[in-house]
Short mmCIF file of C-alpha atoms in Angstrom, two decimals:
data_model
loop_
_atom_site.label_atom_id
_atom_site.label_comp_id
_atom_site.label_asym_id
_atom_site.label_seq_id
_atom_site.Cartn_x
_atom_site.Cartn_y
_atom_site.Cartn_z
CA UNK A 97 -21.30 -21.71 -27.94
CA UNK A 98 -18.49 -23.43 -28.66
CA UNK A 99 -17.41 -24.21 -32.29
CA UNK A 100 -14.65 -26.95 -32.22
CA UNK A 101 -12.44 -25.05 -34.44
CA UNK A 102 -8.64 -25.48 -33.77
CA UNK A 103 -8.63 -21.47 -32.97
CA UNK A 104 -10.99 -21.91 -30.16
CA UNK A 105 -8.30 -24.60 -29.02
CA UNK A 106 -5.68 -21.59 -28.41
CA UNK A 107 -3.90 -20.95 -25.30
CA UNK A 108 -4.82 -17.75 -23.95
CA UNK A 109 -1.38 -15.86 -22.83
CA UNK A 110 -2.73 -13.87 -20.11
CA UNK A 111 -4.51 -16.78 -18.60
CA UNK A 112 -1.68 -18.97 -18.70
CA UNK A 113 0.52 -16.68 -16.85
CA UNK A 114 -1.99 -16.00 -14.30
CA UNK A 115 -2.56 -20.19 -13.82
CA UNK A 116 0.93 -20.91 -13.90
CA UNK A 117 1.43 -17.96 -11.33
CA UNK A 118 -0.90 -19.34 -9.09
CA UNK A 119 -0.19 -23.18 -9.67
CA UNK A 120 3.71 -23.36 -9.62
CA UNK A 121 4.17 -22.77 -6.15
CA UNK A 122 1.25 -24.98 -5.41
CA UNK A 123 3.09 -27.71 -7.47
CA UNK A 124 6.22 -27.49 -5.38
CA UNK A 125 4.54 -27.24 -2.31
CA UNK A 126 2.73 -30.65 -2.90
CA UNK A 127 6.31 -31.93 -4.50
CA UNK A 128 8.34 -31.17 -1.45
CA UNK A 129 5.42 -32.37 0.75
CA UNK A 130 5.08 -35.96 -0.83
CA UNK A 131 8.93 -36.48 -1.68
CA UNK A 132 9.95 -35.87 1.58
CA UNK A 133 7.05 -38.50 2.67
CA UNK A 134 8.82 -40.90 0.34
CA UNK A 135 12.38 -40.37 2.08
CA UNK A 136 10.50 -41.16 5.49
CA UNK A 137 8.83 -44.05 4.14
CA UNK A 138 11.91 -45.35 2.99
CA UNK A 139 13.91 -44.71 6.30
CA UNK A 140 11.44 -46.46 7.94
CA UNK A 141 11.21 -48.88 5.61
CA UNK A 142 14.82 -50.02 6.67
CA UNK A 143 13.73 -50.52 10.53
CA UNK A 144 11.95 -53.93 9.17
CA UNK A 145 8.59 -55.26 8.73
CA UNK A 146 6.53 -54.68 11.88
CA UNK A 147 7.69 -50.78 11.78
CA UNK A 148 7.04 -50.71 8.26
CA UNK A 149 3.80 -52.07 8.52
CA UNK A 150 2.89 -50.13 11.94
CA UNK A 151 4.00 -46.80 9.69
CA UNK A 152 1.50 -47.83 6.82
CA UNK A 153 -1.18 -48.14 9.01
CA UNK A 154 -0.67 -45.32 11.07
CA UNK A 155 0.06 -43.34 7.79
CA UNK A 156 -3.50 -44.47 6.62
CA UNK A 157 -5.22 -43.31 9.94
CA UNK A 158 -3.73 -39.77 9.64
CA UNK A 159 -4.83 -39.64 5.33
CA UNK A 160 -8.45 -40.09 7.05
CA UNK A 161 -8.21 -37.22 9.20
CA UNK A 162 -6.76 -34.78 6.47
CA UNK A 163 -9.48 -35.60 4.26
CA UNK A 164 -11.66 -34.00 6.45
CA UNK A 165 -9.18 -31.39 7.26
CA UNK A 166 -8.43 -30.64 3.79
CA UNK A 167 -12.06 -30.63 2.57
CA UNK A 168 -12.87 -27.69 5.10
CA UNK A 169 -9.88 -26.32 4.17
CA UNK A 170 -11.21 -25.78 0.99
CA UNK A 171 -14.80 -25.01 1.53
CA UNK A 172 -13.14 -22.05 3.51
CA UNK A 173 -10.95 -21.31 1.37
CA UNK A 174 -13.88 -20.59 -1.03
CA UNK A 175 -15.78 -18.89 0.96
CA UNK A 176 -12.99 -16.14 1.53
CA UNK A 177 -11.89 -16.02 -1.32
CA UNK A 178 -15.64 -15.27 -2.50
CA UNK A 179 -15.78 -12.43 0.14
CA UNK A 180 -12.75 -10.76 -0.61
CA UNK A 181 -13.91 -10.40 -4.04
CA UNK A 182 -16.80 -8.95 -2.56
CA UNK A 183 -15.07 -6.85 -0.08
CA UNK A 184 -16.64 -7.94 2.64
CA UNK A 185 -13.34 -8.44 4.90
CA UNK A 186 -15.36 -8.51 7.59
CA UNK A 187 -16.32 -12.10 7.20
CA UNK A 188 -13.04 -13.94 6.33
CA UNK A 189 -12.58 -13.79 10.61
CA UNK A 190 -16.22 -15.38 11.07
CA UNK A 191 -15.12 -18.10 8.46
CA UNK A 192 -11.90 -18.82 10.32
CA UNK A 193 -13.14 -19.60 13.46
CA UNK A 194 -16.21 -21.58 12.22
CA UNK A 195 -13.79 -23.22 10.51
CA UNK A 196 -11.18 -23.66 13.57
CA UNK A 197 -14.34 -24.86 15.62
CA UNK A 198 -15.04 -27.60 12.88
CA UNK A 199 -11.79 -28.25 11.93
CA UNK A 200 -10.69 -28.80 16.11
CA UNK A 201 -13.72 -30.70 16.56
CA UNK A 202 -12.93 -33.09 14.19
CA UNK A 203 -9.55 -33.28 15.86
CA UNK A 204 -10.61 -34.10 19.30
CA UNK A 205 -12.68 -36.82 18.46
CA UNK A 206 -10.18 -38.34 16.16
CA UNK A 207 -7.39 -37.92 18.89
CA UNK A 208 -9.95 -39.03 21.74
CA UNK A 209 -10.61 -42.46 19.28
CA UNK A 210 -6.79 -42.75 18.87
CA UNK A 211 -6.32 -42.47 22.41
CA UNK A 212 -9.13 -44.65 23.99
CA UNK A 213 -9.16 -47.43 20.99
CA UNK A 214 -5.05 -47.32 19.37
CA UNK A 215 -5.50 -52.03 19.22
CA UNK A 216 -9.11 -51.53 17.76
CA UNK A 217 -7.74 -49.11 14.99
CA UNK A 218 -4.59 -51.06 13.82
CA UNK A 219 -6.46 -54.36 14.54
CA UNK A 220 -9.24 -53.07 11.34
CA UNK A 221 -5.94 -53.27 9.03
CA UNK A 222 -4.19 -56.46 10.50
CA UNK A 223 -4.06 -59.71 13.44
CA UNK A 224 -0.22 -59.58 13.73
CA UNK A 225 0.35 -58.98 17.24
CA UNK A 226 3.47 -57.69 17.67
CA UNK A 227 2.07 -54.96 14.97
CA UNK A 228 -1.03 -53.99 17.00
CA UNK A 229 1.53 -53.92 20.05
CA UNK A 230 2.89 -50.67 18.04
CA UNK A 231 -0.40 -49.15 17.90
CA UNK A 232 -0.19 -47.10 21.21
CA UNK A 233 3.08 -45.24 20.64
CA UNK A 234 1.78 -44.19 17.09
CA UNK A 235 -1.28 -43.39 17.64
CA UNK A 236 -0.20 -41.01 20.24
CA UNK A 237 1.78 -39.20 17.31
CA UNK A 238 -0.77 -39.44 15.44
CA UNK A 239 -2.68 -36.94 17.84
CA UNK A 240 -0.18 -34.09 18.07
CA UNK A 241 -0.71 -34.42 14.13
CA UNK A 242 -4.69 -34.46 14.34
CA UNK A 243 -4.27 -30.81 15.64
CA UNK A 244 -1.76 -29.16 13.87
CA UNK A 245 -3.93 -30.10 10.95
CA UNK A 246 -6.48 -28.59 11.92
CA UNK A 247 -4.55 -25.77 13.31
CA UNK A 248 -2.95 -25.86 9.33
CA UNK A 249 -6.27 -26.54 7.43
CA UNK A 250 -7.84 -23.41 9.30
CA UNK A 251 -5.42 -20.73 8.24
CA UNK A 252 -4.07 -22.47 5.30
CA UNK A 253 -7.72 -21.71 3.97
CA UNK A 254 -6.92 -17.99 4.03
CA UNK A 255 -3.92 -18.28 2.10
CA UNK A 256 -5.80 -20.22 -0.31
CA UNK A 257 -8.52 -17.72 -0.26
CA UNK A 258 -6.60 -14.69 -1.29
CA UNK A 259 -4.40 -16.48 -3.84
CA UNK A 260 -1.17 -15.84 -1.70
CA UNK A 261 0.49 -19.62 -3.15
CA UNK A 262 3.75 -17.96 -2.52
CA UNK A 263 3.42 -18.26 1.31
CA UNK A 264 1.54 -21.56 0.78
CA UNK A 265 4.42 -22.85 -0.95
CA UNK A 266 6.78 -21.89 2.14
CA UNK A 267 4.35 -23.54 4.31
CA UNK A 268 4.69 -26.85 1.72
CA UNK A 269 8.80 -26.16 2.40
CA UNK A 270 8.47 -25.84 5.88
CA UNK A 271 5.90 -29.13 6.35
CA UNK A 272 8.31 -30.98 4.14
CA UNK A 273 11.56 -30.05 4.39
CA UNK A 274 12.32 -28.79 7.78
CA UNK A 275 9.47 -30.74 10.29
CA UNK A 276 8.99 -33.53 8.29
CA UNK A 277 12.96 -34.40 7.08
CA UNK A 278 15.38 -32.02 9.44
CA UNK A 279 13.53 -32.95 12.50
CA UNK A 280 12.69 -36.50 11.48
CA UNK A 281 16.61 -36.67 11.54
CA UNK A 282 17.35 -34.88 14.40
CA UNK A 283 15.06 -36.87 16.90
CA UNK A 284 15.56 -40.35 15.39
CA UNK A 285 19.91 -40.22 15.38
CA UNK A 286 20.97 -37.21 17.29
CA UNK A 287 18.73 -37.57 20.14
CA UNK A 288 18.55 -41.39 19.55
CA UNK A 289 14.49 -41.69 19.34
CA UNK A 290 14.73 -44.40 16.38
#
């Protein structure tokens, strides 16, 4: 058991490397993933109220979808990382595609409700009109999202799996950095998109 002596309260070296290893690049992942969500926020922010408020709610619709996207994500993620330890490779494909079924499922109806019902979802959040007006136009984004979170979540869960953080934390780069800020740019003042 344990005794509640300060020695027992001593940082083991070799563990410490090995979580640190593993948890740095997860750490900038997430970092570059949610600053560059606060540069966005704050661009959009300067657009005014209605498109500030339209962002928020549409920002809210897509958190519900990774939840689910993210929880399968890492129930999969688990699961092959519990059969690569038991070196049966042979399952981490069956995983995957239950997975992408589940995970593209999920997407279709949440891009289906998006598309048929875009007033009905904003109008659960607020009754300004000109606000529910924006509802269409986002929600539509909001469905190209749906799937490449689910196209993410799916494969993501093999990288978290087999420990690889290193390529995870490229993929955190690449979702932040490059899609989220460089093209954010590029499409709202080079191509004029707003």
């Amino acid at each position: 058991g344990f005794d509640f002596k300060l020695q027992s309260f001593a940082v083991d070296r070799r563990k410490l490397r090995i979580m640190l290893r593993l948890g740095t690049p997860m750490a900038f992942s997430g970092l570059c993933i949610h600053g560059t969500q606060l540069i966005i926020i704050a661009r959009v922010n300067l657009y005014g109220l209605i498109p500030a408020t339209s962002y928020a709610i549409g920002e809210k619709s897509m958190q519900f979808a990774n939840i689910f996207h993210q929880s399968v994500r890492q129930a999969a993620g688990s699961m092959v990382g519990q059969n690569i330890g038991a070196d049966r490779h042979d399952r981490v494909p069956i995983i995957v595609r239950d997975s992408a079924i589940i995970t593209f499922s999920a997407a279709f109806c949440l891009s289906s409700a998006a598309l048929l019902f875009p007033e009905q979802i904003y109008s659960l959040f607020t009754h300004e009109a000109e606000v529910i007006a924006s509802a269409r136009v986002f929600m539509r984004i909001s469905c190209v999202i749906f799937i490449l979170s689910a196209f993410m979540g799916t494969f993501d869960s093999v990288i978290t799996g087999t420990g690889n953080t290193l390529l995870g934390m490229i993929g955190g780069l690449l979702d932040g950095v490059v899609f989220r800020i460089l093209f954010g740019f590029i499409l709202a003042y080079s191509m004029d998109m707003g």
